[in-house]
Tab-separated table of C-alpha atoms in Angstrom:
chain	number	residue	atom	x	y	z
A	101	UNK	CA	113.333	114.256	75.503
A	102	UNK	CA	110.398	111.677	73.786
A	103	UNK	CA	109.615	110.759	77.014
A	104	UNK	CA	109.271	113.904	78.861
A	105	UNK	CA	107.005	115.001	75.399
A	106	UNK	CA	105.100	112.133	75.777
A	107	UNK	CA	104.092	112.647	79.690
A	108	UNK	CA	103.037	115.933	78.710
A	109	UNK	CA	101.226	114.919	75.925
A	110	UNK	CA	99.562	112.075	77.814
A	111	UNK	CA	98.736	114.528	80.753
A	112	UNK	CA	96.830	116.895	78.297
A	113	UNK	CA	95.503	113.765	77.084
A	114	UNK	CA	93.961	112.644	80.794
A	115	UNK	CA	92.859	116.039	81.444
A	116	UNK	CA	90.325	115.872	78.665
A	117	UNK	CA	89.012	112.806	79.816
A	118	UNK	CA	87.019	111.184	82.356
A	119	UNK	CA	87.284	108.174	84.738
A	120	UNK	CA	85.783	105.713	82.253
A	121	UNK	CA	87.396	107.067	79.271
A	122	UNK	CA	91.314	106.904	81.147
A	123	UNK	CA	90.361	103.117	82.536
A	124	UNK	CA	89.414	102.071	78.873
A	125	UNK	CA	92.164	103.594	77.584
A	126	UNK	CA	94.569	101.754	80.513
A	127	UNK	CA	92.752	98.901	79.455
A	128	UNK	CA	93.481	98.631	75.714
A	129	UNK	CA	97.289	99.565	76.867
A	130	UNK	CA	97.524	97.014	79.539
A	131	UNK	CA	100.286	95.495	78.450
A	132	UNK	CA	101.773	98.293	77.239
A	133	UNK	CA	101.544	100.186	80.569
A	134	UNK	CA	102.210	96.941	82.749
A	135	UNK	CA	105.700	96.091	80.684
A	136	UNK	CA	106.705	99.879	80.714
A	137	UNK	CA	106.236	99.747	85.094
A	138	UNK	CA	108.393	96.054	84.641
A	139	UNK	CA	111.025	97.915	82.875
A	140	UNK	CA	111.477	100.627	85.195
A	141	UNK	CA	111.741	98.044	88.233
A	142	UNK	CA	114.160	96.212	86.586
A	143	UNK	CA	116.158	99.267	86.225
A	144	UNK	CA	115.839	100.660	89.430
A	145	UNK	CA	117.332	97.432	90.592
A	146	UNK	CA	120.020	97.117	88.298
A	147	UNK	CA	120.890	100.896	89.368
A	148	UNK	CA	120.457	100.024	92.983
A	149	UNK	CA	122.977	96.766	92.722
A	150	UNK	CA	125.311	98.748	90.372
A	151	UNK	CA	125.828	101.609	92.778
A	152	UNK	CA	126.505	99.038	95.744
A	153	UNK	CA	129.034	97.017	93.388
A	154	UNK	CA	131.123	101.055	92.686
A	155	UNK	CA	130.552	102.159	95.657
A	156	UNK	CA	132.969	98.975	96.770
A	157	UNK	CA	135.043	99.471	94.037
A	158	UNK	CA	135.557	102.630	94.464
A	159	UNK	CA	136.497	102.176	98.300
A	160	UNK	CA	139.304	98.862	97.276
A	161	UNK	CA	140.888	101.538	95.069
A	162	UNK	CA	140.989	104.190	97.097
A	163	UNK	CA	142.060	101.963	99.660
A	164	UNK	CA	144.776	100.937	97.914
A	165	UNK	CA	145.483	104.183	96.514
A	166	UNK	CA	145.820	105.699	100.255
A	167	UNK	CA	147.982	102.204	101.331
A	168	UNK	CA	150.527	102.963	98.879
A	169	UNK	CA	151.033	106.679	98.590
A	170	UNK	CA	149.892	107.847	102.121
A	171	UNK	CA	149.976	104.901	104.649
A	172	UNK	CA	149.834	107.023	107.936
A	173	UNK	CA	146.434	107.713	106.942
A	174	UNK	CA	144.911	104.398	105.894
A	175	UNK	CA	142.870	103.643	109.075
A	176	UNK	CA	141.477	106.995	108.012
A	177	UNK	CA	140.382	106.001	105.018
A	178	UNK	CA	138.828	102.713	106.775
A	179	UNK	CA	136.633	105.026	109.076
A	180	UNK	CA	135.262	107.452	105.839
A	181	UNK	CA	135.036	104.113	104.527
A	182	UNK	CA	132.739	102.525	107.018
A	183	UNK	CA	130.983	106.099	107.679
A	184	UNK	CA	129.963	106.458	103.869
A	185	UNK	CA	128.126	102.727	103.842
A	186	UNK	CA	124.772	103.774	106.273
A	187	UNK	CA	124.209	105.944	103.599
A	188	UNK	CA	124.603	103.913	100.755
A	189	UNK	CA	122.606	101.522	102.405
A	190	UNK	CA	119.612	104.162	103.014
A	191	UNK	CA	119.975	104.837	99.006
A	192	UNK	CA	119.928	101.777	98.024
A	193	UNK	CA	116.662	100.658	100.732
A	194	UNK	CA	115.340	104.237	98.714
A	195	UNK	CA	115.690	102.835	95.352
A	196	UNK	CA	114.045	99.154	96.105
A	197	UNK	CA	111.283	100.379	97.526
A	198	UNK	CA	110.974	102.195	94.016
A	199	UNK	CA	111.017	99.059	92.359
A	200	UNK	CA	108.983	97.251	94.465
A	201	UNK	CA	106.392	100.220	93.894
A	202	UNK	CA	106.176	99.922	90.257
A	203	UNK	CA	106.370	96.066	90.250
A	204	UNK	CA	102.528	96.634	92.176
A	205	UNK	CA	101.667	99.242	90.202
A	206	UNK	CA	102.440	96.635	87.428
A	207	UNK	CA	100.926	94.102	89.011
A	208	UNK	CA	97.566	96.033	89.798
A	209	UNK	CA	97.349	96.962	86.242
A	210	UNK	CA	97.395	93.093	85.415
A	211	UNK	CA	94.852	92.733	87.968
A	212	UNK	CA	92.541	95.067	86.609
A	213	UNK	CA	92.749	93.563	83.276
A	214	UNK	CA	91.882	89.888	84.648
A	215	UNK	CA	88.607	91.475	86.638
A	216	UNK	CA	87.805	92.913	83.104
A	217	UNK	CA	88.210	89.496	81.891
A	218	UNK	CA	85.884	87.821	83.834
A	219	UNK	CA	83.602	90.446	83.812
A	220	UNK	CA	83.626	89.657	80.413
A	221	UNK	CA	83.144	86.180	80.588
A	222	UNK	CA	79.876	86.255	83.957
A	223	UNK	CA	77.661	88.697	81.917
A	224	UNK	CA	74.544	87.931	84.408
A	225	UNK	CA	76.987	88.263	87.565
A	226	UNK	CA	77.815	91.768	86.041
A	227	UNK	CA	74.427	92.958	84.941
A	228	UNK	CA	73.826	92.532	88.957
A	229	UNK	CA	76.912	93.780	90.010
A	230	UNK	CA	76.179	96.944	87.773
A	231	UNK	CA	72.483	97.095	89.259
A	232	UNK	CA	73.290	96.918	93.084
A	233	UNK	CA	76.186	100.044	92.515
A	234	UNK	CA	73.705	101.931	90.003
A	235	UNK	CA	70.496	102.600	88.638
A	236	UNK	CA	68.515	100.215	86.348
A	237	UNK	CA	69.721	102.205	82.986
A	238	UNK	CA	73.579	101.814	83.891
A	239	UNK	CA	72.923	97.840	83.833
A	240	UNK	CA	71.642	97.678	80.307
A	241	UNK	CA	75.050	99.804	78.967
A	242	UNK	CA	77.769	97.579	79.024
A	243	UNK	CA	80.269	100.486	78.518
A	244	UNK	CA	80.986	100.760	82.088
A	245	UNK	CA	82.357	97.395	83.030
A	246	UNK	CA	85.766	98.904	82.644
A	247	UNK	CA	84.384	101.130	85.605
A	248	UNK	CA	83.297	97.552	87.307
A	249	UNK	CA	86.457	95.926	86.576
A	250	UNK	CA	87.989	98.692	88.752
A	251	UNK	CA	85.395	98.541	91.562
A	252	UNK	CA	85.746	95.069	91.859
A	253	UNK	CA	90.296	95.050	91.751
A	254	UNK	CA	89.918	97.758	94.372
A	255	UNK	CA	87.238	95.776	96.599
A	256	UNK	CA	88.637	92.387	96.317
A	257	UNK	CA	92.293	94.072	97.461
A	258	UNK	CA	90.180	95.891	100.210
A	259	UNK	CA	89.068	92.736	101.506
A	260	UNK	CA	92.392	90.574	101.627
A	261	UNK	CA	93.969	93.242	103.534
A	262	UNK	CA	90.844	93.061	106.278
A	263	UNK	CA	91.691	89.594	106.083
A	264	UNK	CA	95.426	89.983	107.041
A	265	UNK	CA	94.483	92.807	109.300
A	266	UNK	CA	92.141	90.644	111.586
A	267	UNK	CA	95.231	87.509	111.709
A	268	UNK	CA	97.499	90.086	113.018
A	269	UNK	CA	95.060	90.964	116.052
């Protein structure tokens, strides 16, 4: 119930906010957010690897179950057996690719941070940065480098995936 409370309060939150305020805000939290995205892949593996290990369970003891009490219809039991698995498996494909999902969207956070970092740390390199995207005035305010930081995750990602893009042809 906390959580569901606090997605809607966090919504309302965003809504009342603009670009630079929410990546400031993600920025203060990035551990926060980053550890919260870790947790949930961890769980969605443990639930994927925990529904594989009942779902064999479950077949042994019906298995056995049907061996003992109803033998004519074991081989049965085998073939609902072996039909319920493909699905299992598409589940369980379903519920990694969650994981995997939030361990990037983890991971991107922790990116973004790092670009903030050594935006922090190349103040000249950023003053141009800030003055080739904007106007003269937005290179004197240093409140948007968590704008910057962004622009340059985003860009640098762009640009590794042109990369792979042109080995594969």
């Amino acid at each position: 119930m906390t959580d569901s409370l606090s997605r809607v309060l966090n919504k309302q939150f965003h809504q009342n906010t603009n670009y630079l305020q929410r990546c400031t805000d993600d920025l203060n939290r990035t551990e926060e957010i980053a550890n919260k995205h870790d947790h949930k892949a961890t769980a969605y593996k443990v639930g994927a690897y925990a529904a594989i290990a009942l779902f064999f369970i479950v077949a042994a003891a019906a298995c056995v179950l049907v061996q003992i009490y109803f033998s004519p219809f074991f081989p049965v039991m085998g073939i609902i057996t072996i039909c319920l698995f493909p699905p299992l498996l598409a589940l369980v494909k379903k519920i990694f690719a969650l994981a995997a999902a939030e361990e990037m969207q983890a991971k991107r956070t922790r990116g973004i941070k790092a670009e903030y970092q050594k935006i922090l740390a190349n103040s000249e390199e950023t003053q141009r940065s800030l003055q080739e995207l904007s106007c003269h005035s937005l290179a004197q305010n240093t409140d948007y480098k968590p704008l910057l930081a962004n622009y340059n995750y985003w860009n640098k990602l762009w640009i590794e995936k042109e990369i792979a893009l042109k080995k594969k042809l």
